[in-house]
Coordinates of C-alpha atoms and ligand atoms in Angstrom, one line a residue:
X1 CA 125.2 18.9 105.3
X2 CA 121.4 18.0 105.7
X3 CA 121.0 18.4 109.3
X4 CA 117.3 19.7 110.9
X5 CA 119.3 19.8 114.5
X6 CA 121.3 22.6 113.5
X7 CA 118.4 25.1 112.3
X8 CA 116.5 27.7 113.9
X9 CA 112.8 26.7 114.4
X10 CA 110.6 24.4 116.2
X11 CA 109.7 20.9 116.1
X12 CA 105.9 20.1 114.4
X13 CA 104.1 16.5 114.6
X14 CA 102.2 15.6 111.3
X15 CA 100.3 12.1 109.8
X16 CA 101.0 12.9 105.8
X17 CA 98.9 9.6 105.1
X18 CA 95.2 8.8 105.8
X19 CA 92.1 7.8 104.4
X20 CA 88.8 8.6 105.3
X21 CA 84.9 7.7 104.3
X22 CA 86.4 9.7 101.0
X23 CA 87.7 6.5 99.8
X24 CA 88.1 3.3 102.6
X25 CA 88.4 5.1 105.4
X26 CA 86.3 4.1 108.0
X27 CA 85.8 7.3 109.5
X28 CA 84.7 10.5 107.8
X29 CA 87.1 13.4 107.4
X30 CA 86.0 15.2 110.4
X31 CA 86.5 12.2 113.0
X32 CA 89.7 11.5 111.6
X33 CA 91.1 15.5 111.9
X34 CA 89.2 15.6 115.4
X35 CA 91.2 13.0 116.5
X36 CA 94.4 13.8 115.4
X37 CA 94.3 16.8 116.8
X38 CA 93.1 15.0 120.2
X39 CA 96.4 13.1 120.0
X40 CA 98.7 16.5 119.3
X41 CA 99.2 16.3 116.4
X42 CA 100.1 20.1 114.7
X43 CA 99.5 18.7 111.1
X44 CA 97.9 16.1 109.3
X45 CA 96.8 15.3 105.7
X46 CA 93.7 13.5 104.4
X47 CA 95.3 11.4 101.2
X48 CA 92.4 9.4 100.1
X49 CA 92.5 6.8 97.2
X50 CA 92.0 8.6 93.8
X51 CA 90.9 12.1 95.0
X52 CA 91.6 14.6 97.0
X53 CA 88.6 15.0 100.0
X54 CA 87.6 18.8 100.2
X55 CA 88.6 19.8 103.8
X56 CA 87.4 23.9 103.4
X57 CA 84.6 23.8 105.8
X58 CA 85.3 21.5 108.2
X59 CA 87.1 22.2 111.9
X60 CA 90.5 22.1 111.4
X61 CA 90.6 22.0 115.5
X62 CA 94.1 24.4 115.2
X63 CA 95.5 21.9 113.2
X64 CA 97.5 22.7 109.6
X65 CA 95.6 20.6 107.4
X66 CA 97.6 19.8 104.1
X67 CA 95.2 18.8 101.2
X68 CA 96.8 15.3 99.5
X69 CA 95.6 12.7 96.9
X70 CA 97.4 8.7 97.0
X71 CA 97.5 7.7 93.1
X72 CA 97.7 4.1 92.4
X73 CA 99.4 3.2 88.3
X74 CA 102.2 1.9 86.7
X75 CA 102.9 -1.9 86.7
X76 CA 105.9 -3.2 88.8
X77 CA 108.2 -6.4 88.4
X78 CA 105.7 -8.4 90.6
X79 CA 102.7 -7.2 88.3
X80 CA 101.6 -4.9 91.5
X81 CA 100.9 -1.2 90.7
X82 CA 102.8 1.8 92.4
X83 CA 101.1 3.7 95.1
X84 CA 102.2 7.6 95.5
X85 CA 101.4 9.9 97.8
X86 CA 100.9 13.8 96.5
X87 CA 101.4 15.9 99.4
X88 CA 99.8 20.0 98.5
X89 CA 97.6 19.3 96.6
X90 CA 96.3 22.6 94.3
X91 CA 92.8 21.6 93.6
X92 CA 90.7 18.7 92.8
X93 CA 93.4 15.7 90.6
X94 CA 92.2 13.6 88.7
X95 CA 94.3 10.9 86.3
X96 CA 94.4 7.9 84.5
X97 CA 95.6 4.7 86.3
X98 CA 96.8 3.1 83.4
X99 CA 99.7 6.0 83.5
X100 CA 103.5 5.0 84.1
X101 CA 104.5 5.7 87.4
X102 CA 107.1 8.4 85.7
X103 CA 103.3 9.9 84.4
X104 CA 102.3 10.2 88.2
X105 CA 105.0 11.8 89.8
X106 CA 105.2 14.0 87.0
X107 CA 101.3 14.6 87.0
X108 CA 101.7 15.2 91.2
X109 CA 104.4 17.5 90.7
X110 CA 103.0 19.5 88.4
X111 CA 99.3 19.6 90.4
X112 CA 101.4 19.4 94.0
X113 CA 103.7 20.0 95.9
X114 CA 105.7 17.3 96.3
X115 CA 105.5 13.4 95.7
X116 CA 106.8 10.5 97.6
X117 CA 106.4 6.9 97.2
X118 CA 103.8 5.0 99.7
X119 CA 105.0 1.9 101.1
X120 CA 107.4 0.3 99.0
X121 CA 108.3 -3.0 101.2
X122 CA 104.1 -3.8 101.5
X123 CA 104.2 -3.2 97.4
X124 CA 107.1 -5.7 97.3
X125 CA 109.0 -2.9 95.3
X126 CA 112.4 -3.5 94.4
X127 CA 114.9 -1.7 93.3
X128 CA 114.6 -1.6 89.6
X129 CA 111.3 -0.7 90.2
X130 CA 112.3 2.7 91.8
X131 CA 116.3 3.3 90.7
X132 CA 115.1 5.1 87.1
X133 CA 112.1 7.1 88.6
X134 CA 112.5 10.7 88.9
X135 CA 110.8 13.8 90.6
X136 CA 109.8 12.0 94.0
X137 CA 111.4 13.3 96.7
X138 CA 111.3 10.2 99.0
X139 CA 109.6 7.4 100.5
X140 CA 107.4 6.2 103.3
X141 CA 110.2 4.7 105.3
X142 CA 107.6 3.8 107.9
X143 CA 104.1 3.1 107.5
X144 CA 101.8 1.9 110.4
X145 CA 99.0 0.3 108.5
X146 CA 101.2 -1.9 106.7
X147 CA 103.2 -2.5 110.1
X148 CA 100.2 -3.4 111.5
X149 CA 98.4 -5.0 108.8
X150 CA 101.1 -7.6 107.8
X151 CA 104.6 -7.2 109.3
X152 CA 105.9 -5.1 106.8
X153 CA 105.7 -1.2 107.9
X154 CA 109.9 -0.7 107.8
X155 CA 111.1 0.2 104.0
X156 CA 115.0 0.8 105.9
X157 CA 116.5 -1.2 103.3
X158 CA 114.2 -0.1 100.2
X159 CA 115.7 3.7 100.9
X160 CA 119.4 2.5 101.4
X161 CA 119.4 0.6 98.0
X162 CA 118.6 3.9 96.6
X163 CA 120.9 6.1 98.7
X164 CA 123.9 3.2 98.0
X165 CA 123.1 4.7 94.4
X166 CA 123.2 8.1 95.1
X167 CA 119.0 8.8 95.0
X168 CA 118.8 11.6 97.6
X169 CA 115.8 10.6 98.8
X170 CA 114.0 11.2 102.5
X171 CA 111.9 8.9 105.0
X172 CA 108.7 10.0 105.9
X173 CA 106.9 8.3 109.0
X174 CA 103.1 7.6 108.5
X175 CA 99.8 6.0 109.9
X176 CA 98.3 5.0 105.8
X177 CA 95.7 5.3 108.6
X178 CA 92.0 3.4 107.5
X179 CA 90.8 3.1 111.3
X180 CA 89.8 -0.6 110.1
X181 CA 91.9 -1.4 113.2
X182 CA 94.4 0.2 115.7
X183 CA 96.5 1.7 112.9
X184 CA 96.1 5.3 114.1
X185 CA 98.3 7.8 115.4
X186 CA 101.4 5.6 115.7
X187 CA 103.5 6.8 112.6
X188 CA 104.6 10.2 112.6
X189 CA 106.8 12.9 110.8
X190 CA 108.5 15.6 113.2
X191 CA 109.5 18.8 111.0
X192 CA 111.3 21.7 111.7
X193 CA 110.2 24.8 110.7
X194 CA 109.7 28.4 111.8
X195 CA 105.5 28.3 112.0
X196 CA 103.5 25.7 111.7
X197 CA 101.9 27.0 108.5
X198 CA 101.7 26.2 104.9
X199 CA 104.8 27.6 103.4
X200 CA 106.8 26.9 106.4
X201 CA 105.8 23.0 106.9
X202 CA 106.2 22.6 103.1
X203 CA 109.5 24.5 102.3
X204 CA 110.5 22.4 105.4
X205 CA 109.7 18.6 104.3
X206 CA 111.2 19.8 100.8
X207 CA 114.5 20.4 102.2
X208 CA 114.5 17.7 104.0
X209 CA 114.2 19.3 107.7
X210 CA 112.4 16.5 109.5
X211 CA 112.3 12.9 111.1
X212 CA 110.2 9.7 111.1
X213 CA 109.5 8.2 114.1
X214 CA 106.6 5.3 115.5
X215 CA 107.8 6.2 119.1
X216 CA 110.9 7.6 120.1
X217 CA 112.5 10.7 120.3
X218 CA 115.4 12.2 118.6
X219 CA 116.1 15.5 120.0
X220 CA 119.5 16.1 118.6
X221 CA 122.4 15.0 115.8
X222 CA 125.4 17.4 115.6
X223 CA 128.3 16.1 113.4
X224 CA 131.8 17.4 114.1
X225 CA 134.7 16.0 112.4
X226 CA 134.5 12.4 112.7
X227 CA 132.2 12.5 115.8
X228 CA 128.3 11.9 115.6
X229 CA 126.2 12.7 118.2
X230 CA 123.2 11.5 118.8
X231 CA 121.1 12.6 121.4
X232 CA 117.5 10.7 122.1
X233 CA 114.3 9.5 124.3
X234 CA 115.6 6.4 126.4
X235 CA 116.8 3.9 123.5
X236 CA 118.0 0.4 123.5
X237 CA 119.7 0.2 120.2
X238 CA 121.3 3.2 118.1
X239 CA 122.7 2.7 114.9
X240 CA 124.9 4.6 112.5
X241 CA 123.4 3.7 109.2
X242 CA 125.6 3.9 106.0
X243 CA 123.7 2.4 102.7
X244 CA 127.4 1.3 101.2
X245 CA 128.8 -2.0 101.9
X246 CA 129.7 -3.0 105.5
X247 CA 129.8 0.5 106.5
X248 CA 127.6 1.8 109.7
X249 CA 128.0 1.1 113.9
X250 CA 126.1 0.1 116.8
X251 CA 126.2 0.8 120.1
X252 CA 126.5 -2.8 120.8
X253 CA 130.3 -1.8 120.1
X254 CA 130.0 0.8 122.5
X255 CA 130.4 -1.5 125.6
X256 CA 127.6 0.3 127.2
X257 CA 124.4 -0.5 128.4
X258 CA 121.1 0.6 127.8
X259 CA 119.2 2.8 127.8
X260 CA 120.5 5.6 125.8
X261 CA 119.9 8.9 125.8
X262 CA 123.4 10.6 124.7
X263 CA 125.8 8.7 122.3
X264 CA 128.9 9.8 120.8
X265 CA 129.9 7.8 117.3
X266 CA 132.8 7.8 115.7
X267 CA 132.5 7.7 111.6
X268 CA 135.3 6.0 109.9
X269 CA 136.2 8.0 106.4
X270 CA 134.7 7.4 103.5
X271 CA 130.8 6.3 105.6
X272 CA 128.6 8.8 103.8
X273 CA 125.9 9.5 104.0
X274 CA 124.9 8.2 107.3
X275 CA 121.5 8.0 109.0
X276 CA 120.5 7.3 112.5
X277 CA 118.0 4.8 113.9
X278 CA 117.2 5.2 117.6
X279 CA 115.0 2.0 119.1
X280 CA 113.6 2.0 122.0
X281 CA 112.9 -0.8 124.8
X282 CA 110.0 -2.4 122.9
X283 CA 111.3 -2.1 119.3
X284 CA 109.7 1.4 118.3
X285 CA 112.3 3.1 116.0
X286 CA 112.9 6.3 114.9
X287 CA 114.7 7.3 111.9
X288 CA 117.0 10.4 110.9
X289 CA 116.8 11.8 106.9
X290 CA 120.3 10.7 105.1
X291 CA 123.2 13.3 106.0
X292 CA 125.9 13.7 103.9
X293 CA 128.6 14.4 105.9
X294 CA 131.2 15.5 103.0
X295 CA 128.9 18.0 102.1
Ligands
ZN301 ZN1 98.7 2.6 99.4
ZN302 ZN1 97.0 4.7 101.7

């Protein structure tokens, strides 16, 4: 079973989405890593539109900077294009937006690390425009710009439509910041890894090791049997989430009240995979990767 809690390592604070005066950012590359690393952040990567902004050179200011390109192509069912985010990338990427988005992920992966999909709720995506995609290994389950920007920052749904399918696919947190407005340092991925460097924070996010999170904490998930524990920063709401049909719980069925800091969940058979959503008093969420609990 996917499960970060139950791994030796420590816990890392990363932005995998940002632009900069490389594309339209409003801030050049070394304002926007200074103030990362101002707010604690461990890693961050600069992903402007259509290239990938040379960060040798600049202050890293002890931060693990990830080089990453976002690649806009391919035509959806709304006649919007696809948006995907190249995480590691290996030197300068260049490609043609009138590729499929098949020819993206495929052109990430092979110049990349990894690919995920940006912001598929803002981009109206639905699911037949992700189901027959392959090669990404998640999505931006929450992105503050488009949060922000117009209400629609929580892709929850988007990413249980493909799990109900059996996609395994994660949830990455980001900012998409374009300091345009206050849409900085807000989104965030936690990963667990031995070090904070390259290798580590990679091998990490590719096997799934992390969380998303705009706020809250989640500081521990153990499964045992048919029990779920979750463990958090004081929460209002937890939820079991199962992508198949009527599965999942609350703690409104707990007979409780908040906050929440310790929950123990009972999983009825057959509710796989689950993920966790912990919200807290004000509506900041935070979201566990899928576990699949008969694994
Ligand atoms: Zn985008
Ligand atoms: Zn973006």
């Amino acid at each position: 079973m996917l499960n970060p809690f139950s791994i030796e390592g420590e816990w890392f604070k990363g932005n995998l989405h940002l632009h900069t005066t490389g594309s339209d950012g409003k801030v050049t590359p070394q304002e926007a890593i200074t103030s990362y690393a101002a707010h604690g952040y461990d890693f961050l990567a600069i992903t402007d539109h259509r290239q990938v902004t040379e960060i040798d050179g600049l202050d890293h200011k002890g931060m693990l900077m990830i080089p990453g390109i976002e690649m806009d192509g391919g035509q959806t069912d709304l006649n919007g294009s696809y948006h995907m985010v190249a995480m590691g990338a290996k030197g300068p990427m260049s490609y043609d937006s009138g590729w499929s988005a098949q020819e993206l992920i495929d052109y990430g992966n092979e110049n990349a690390e990894f690919v995920f999909i940006a912001h598929p709720y803002w981009l109206s995506l639905t699911l037949a425009d992700m189901i027959d995609l392959e090669g990404y290994i998640g999505l931006e389950v929450y992105n503050t710009t488009c949060h922000y920007g117009v209400g629609r920052g929580d892709s929850g749904p988007h990413w249980d439509d493909l799990l109900a399918r059996g996609k395994r696919l994660y949830g990455f947190g980001v900012d998409d910041a374009h300091f345009g407005y206050a849409d900085a340092w807000v989104g965030y991925t936690m990963v667990k890894a031995e070090k904070c460097e390259y290798d580590d924070i990679i091998a990490a996010m590719k096997a799934g090791n992390f969380y998303a999170s705009n706020g809250p904490t989640i500081s521990n998930l153990q499964c045992d049997g048919n029990k779920m524990l979750v463990e958090c920063s004081p929460c209002w709401e937890i939820r079991v989430v199962c992508p198949l049909p009527g599965r999942g719980t609350t703690t409104y069925r707990s007979g409780h009240k908040p906050p929440f800091t310790e929950v123990e969940f009972e999983i009825r058979e057959g509710t796989d995979p689950i993920r966790i959503e912990c919200i807290d008093e004000v509506g900041n969420k935070a979201w566990s990767n899928p576990m699949w609990l008969s694994e």
